[in-house]
PDB file of C-alpha atoms in Angstrom:
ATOM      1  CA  UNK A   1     128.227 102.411  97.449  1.00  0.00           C
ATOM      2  CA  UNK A   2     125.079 101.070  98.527  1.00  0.00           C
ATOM      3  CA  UNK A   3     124.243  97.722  99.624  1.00  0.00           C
ATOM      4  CA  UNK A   4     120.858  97.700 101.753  1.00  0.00           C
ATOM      5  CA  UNK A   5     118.364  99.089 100.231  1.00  0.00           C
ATOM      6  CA  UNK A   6     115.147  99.753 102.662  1.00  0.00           C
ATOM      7  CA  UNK A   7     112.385 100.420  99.868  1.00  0.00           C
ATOM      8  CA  UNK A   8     108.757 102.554 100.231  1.00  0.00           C
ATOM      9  CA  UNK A   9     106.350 101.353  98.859  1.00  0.00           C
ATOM     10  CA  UNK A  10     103.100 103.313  98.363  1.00  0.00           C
ATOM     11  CA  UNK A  11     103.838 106.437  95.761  1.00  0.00           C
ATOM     12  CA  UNK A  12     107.513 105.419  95.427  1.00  0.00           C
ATOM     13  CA  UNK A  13     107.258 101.323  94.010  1.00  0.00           C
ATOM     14  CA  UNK A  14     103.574 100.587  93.747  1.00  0.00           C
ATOM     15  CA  UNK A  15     101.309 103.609  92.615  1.00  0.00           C
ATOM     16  CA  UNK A  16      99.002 104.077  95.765  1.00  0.00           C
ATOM     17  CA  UNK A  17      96.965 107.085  94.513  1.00  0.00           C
ATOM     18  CA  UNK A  18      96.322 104.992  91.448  1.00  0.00           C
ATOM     19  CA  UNK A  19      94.969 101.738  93.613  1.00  0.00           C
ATOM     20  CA  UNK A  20      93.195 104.646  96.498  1.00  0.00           C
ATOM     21  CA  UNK A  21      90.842 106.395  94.206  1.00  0.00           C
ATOM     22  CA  UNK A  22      89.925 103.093  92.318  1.00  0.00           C
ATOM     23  CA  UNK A  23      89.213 101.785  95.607  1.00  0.00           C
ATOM     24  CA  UNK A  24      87.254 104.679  97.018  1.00  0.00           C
ATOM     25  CA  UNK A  25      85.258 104.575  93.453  1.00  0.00           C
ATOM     26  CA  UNK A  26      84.540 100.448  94.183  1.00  0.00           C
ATOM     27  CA  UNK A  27      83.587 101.400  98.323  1.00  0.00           C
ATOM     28  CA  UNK A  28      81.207 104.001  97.299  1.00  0.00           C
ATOM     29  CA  UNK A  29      79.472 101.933  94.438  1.00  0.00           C
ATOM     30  CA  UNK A  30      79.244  99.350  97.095  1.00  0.00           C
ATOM     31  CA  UNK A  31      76.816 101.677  98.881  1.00  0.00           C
ATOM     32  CA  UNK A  32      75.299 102.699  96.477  1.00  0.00           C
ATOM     33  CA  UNK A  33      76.524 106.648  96.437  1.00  0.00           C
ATOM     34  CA  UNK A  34      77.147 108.383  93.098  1.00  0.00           C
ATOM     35  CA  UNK A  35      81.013 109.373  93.387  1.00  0.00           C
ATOM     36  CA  UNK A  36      81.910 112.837  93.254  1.00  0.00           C
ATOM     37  CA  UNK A  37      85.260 114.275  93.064  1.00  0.00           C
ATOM     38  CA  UNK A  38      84.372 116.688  95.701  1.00  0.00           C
ATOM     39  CA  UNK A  39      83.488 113.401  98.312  1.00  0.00           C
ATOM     40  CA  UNK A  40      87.275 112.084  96.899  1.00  0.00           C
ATOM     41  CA  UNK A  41      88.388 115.187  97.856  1.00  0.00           C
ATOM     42  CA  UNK A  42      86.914 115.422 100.883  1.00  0.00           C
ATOM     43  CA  UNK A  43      87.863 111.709 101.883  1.00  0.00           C
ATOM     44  CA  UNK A  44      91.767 112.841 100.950  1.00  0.00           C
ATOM     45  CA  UNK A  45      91.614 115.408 103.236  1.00  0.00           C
ATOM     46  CA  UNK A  46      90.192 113.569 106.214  1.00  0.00           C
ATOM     47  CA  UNK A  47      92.596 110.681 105.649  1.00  0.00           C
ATOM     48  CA  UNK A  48      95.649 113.146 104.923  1.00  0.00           C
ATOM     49  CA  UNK A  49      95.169 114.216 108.378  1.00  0.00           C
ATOM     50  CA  UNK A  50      94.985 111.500 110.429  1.00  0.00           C
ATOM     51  CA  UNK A  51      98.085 110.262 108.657  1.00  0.00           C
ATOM     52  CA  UNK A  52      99.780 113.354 109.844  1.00  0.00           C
ATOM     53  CA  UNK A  53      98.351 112.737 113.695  1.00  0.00           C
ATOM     54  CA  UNK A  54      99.914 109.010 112.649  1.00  0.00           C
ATOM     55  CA  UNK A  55     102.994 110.034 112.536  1.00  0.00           C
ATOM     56  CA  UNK A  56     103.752 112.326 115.115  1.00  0.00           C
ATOM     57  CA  UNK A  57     102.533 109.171 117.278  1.00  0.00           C
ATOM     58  CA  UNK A  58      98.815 111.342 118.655  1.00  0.00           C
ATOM     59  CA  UNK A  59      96.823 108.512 117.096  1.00  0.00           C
ATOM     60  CA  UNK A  60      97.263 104.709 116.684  1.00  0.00           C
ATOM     61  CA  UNK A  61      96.927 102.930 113.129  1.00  0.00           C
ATOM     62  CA  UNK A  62      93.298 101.552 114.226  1.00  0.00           C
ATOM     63  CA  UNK A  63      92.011 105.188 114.900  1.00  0.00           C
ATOM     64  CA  UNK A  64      93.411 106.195 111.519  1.00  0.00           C
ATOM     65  CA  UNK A  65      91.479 102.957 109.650  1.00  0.00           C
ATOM     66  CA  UNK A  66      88.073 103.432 111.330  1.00  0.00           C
ATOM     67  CA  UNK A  67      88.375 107.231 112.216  1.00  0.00           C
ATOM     68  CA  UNK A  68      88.998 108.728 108.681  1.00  0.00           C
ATOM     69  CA  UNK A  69      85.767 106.439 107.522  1.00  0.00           C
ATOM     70  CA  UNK A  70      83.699 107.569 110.149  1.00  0.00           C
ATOM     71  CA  UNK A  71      84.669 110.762 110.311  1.00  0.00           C
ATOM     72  CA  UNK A  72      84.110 110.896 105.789  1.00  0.00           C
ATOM     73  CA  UNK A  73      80.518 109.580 106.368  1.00  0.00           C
ATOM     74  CA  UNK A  74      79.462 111.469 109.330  1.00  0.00           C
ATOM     75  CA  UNK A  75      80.581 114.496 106.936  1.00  0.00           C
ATOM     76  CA  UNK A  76      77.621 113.672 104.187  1.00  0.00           C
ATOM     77  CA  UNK A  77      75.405 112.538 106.498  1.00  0.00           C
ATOM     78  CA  UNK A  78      75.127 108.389 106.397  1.00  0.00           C
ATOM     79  CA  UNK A  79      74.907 106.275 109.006  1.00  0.00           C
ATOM     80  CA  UNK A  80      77.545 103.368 107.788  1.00  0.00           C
ATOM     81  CA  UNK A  81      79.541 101.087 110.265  1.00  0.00           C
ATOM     82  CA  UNK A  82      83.465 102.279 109.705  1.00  0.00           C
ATOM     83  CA  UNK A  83      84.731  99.226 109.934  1.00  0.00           C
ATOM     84  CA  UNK A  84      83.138  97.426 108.017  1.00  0.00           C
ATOM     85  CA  UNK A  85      83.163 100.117 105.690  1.00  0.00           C
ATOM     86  CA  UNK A  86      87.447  99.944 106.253  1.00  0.00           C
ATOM     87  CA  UNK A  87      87.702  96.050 105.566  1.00  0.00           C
ATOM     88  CA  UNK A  88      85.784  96.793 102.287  1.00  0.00           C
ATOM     89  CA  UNK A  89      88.107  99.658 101.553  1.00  0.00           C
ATOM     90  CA  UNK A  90      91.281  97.401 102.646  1.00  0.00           C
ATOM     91  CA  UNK A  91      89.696  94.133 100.237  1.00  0.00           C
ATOM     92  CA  UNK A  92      89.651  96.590  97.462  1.00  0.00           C
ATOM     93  CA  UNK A  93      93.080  98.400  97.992  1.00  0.00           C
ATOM     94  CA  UNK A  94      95.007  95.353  98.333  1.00  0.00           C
ATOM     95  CA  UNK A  95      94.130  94.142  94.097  1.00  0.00           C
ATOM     96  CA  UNK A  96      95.699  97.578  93.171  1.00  0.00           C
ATOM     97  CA  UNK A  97      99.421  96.708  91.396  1.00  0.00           C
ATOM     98  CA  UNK A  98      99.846  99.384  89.364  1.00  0.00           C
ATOM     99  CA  UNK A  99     103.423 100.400  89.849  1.00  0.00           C
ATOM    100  CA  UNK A 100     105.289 103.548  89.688  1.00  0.00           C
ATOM    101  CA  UNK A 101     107.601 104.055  86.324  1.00  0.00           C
ATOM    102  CA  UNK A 102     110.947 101.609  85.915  1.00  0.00           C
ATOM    103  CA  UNK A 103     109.885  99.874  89.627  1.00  0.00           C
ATOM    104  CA  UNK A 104     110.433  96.439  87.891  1.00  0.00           C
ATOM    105  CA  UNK A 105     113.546  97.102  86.023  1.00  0.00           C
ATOM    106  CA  UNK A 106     114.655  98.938  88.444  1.00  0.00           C
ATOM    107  CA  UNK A 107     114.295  96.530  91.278  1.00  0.00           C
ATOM    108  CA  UNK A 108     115.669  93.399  89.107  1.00  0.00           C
ATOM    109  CA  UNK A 109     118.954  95.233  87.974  1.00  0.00           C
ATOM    110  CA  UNK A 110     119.975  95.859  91.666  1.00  0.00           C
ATOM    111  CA  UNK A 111     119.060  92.133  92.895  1.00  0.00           C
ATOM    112  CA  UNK A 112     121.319  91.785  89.600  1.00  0.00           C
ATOM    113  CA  UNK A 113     123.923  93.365  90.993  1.00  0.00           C
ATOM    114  CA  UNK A 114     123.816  91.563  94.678  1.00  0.00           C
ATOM    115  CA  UNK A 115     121.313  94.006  96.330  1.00  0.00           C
ATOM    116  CA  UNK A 116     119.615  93.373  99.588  1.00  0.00           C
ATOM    117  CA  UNK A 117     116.240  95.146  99.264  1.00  0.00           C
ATOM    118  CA  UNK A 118     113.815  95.348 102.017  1.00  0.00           C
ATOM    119  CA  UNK A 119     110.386  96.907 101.920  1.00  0.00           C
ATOM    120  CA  UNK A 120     110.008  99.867 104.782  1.00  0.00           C
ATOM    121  CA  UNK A 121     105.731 101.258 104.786  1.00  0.00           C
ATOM    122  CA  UNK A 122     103.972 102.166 106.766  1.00  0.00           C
ATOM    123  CA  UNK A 123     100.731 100.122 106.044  1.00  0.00           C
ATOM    124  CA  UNK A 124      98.783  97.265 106.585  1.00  0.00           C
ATOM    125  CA  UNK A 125     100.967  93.831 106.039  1.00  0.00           C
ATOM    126  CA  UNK A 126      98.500  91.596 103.857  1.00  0.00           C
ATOM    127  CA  UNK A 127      97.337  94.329 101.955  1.00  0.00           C
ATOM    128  CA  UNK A 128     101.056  95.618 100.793  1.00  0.00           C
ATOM    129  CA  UNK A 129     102.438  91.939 100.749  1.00  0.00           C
ATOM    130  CA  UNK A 130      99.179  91.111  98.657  1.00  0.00           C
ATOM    131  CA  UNK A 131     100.224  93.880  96.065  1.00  0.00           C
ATOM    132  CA  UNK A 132     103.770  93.355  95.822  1.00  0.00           C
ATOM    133  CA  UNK A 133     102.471  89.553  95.036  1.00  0.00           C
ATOM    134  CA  UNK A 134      99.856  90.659  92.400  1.00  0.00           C
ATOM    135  CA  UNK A 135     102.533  93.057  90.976  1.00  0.00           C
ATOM    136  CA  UNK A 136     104.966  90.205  90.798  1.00  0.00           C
ATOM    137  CA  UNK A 137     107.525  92.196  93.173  1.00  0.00           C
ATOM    138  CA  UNK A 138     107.404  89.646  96.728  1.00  0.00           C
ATOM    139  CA  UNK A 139     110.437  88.007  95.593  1.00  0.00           C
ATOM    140  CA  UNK A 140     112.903  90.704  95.226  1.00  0.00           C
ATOM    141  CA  UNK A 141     112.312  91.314  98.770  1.00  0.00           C
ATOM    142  CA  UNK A 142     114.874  89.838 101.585  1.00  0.00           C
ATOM    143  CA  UNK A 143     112.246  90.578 104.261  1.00  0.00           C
ATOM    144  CA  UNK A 144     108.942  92.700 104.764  1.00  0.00           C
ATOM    145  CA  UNK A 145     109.217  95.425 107.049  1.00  0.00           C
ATOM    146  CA  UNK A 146     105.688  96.696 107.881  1.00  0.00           C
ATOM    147  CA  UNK A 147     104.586  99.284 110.733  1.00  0.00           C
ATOM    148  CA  UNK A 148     101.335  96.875 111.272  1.00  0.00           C
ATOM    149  CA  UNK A 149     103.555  94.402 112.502  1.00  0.00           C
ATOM    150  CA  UNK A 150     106.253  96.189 113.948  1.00  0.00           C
ATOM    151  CA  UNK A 151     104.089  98.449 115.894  1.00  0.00           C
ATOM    152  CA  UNK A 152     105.728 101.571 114.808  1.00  0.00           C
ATOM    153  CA  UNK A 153     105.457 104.185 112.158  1.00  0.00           C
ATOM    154  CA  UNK A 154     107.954 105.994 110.392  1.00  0.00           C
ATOM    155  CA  UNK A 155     109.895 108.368 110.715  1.00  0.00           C
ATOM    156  CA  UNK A 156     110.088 106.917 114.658  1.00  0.00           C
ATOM    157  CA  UNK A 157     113.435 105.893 115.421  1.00  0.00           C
ATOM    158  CA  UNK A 158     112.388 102.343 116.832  1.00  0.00           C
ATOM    159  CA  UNK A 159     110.749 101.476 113.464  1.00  0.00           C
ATOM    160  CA  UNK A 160     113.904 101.753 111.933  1.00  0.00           C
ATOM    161  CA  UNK A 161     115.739 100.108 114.895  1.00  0.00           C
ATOM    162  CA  UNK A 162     113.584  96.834 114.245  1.00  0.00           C
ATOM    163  CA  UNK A 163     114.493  96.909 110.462  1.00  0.00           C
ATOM    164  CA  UNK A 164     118.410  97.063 111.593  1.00  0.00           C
ATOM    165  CA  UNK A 165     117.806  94.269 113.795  1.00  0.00           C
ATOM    166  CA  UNK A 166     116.655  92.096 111.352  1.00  0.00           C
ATOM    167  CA  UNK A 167     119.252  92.621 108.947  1.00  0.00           C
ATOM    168  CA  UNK A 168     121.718  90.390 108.280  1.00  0.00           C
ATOM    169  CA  UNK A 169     124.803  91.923 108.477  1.00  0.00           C
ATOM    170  CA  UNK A 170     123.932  95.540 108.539  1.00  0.00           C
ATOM    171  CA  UNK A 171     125.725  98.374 107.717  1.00  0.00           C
ATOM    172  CA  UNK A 172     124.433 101.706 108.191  1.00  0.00           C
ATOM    173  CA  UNK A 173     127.227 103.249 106.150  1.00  0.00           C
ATOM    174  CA  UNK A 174     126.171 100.871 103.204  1.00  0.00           C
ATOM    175  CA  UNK A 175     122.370 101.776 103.800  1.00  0.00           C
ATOM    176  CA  UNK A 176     120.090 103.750 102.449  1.00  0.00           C
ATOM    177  CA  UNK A 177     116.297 104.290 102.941  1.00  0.00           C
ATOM    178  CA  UNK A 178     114.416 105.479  99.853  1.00  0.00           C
ATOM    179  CA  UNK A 179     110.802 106.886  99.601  1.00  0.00           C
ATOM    180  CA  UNK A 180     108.514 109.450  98.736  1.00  0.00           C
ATOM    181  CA  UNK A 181     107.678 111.226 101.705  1.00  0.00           C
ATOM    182  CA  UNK A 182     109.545 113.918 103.370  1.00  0.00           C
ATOM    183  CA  UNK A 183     107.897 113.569 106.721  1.00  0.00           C
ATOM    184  CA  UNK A 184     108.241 109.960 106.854  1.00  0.00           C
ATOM    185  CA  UNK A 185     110.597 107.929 105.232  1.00  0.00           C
ATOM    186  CA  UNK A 186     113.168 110.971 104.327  1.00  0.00           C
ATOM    187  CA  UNK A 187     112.877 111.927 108.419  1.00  0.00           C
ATOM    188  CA  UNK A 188     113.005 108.443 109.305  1.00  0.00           C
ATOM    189  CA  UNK A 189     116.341 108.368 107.750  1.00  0.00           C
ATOM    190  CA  UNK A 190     117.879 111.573 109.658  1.00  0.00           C
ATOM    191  CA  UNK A 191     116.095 110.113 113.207  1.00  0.00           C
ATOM    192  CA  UNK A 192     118.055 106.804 112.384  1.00  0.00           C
ATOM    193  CA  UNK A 193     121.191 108.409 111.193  1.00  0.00           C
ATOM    194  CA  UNK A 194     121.654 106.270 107.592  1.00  0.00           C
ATOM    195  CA  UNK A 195     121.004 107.949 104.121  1.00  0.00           C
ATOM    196  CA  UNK A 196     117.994 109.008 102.328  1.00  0.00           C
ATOM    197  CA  UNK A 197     116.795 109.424  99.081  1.00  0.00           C
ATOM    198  CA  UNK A 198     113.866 111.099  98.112  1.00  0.00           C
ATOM    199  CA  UNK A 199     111.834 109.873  94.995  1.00  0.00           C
ATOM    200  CA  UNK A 200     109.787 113.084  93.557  1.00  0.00           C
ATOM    201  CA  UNK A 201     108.556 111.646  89.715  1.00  0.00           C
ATOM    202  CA  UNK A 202     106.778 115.123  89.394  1.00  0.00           C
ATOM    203  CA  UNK A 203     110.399 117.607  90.307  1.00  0.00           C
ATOM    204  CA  UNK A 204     110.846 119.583  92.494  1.00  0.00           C
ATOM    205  CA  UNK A 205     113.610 121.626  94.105  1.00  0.00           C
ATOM    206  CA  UNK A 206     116.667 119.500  95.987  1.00  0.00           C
ATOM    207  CA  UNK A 207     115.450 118.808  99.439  1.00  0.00           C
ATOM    208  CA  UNK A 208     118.268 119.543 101.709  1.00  0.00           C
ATOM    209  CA  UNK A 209     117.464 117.212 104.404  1.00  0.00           C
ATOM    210  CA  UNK A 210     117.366 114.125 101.635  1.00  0.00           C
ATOM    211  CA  UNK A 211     120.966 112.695 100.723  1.00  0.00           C
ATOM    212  CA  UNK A 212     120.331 112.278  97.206  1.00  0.00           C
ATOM    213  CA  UNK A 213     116.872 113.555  95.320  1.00  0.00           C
ATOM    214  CA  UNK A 214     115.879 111.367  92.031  1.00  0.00           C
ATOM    215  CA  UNK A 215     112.835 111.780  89.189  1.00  0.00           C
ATOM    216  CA  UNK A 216     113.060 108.313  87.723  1.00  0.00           C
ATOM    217  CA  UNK A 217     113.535 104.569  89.876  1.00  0.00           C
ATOM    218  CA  UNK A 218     116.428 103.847  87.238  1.00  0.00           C
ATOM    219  CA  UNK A 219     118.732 106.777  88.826  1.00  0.00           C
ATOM    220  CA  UNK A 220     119.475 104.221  91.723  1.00  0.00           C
ATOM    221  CA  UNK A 221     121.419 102.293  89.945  1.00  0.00           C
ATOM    222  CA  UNK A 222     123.996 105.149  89.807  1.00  0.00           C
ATOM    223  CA  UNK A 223     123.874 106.429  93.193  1.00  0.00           C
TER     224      UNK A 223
END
């Protein structure tokens, strides 16, 4: 049914909390503070909610990178320059390629079967194109599609209005968007009126507002 596949990739292809906390372990150790799980914690929860400001378009991505740092070190007390502390974080974050279960298989059997597969995040472009390269994914991909360059996040409409625009041939009848995130990529879909499927590994009830809800990568190939 399917024939343009617009692809997450943090938590639904590459394993982002995987890569995050061993990245947040490697930024702390680099000065010199003891990690905690409370300080990840607390970290998560900063970061969790400028992502949410992100997206409903109150805060731009270069208040999210520096903010959430210096808002996490103000919070124990240091004195440590966000952005450099940010490009450290960003160094370390882009040598994480652990990937979710099946995203291999899964993404050679539809280029197999005459896929087009884009990449649709909302990230920073060298760090996700340096994964997908270190993962050995970057050449399953017809194009990149990156809110860093684009200069919109999902779920906003004209994020997914640049993708379209940049497809060859496009169909939105014969497209689907596929992610983890409710908020972002499954309401990106709805905004830009193609269909969505939501990637929940752990369960989880149907989702009413996704098109189709899968556990494993594999159950693409059927859809």
């Amino acid at each position: 049914m399917y024939e343009i596949y617009l692809l997450d990739l943090d938590n639904t292809l590459l394993d982002f909390d995987a890569a995050e906390i061993n990245s947040f372990h490697t930024l702390l150790r680099s000065y010199e503070i003891p990690y905690e799980e409370e300080l990840f914690t607390q970290y998560k929860k900063i970061n969790k909610n400028f992502w949410s400001l992100l997206e409903q378009g109150k805060v731009d991505k270069d208040t999210l990178r520096i903010g959430r740092f210096k808002e996490f070190f103000g919070s124990i007390q240091m004195s440590v320059d966000a952005e450099e502390a940010e490009m450290r974080f960003q160094s370390y974050l882009s040598d994480g390629a652990e990937m979710m279960p099946h995203a291999k298989e899964t993404l050679v059997r539809l280029k197999e079967s005459g896929k087009k597969i884009y990449s649709a995040s909302n990230g920073v472009y060298e760090t996700q194109v340096k994964r997908l390269q270190t993962a050995g994914l970057y050449h399953f991909f017809e194009d990149m599609f990156v809110s860093e360059k684009i200069g919109f996040e999902k779920p906003d409409r004209n994020f997914f209005d640049y993708c379209f625009e940049h497809i060859r041939d496009f169909d939105p009848s014969k497209t689907i968007m596929v992610g983890d995130s409710l908020t972002s990529d499954i309401q990106g879909a709805l905004n830009s009126g193609i269909d969505s499927c939501l990637y929940a590994p752990n369960g989880g009830s149907q989702m009413a507002k996704a098109t189709h809800t899968i556990t494993d990568l594999n159950e693409l190939l059927s859809l």
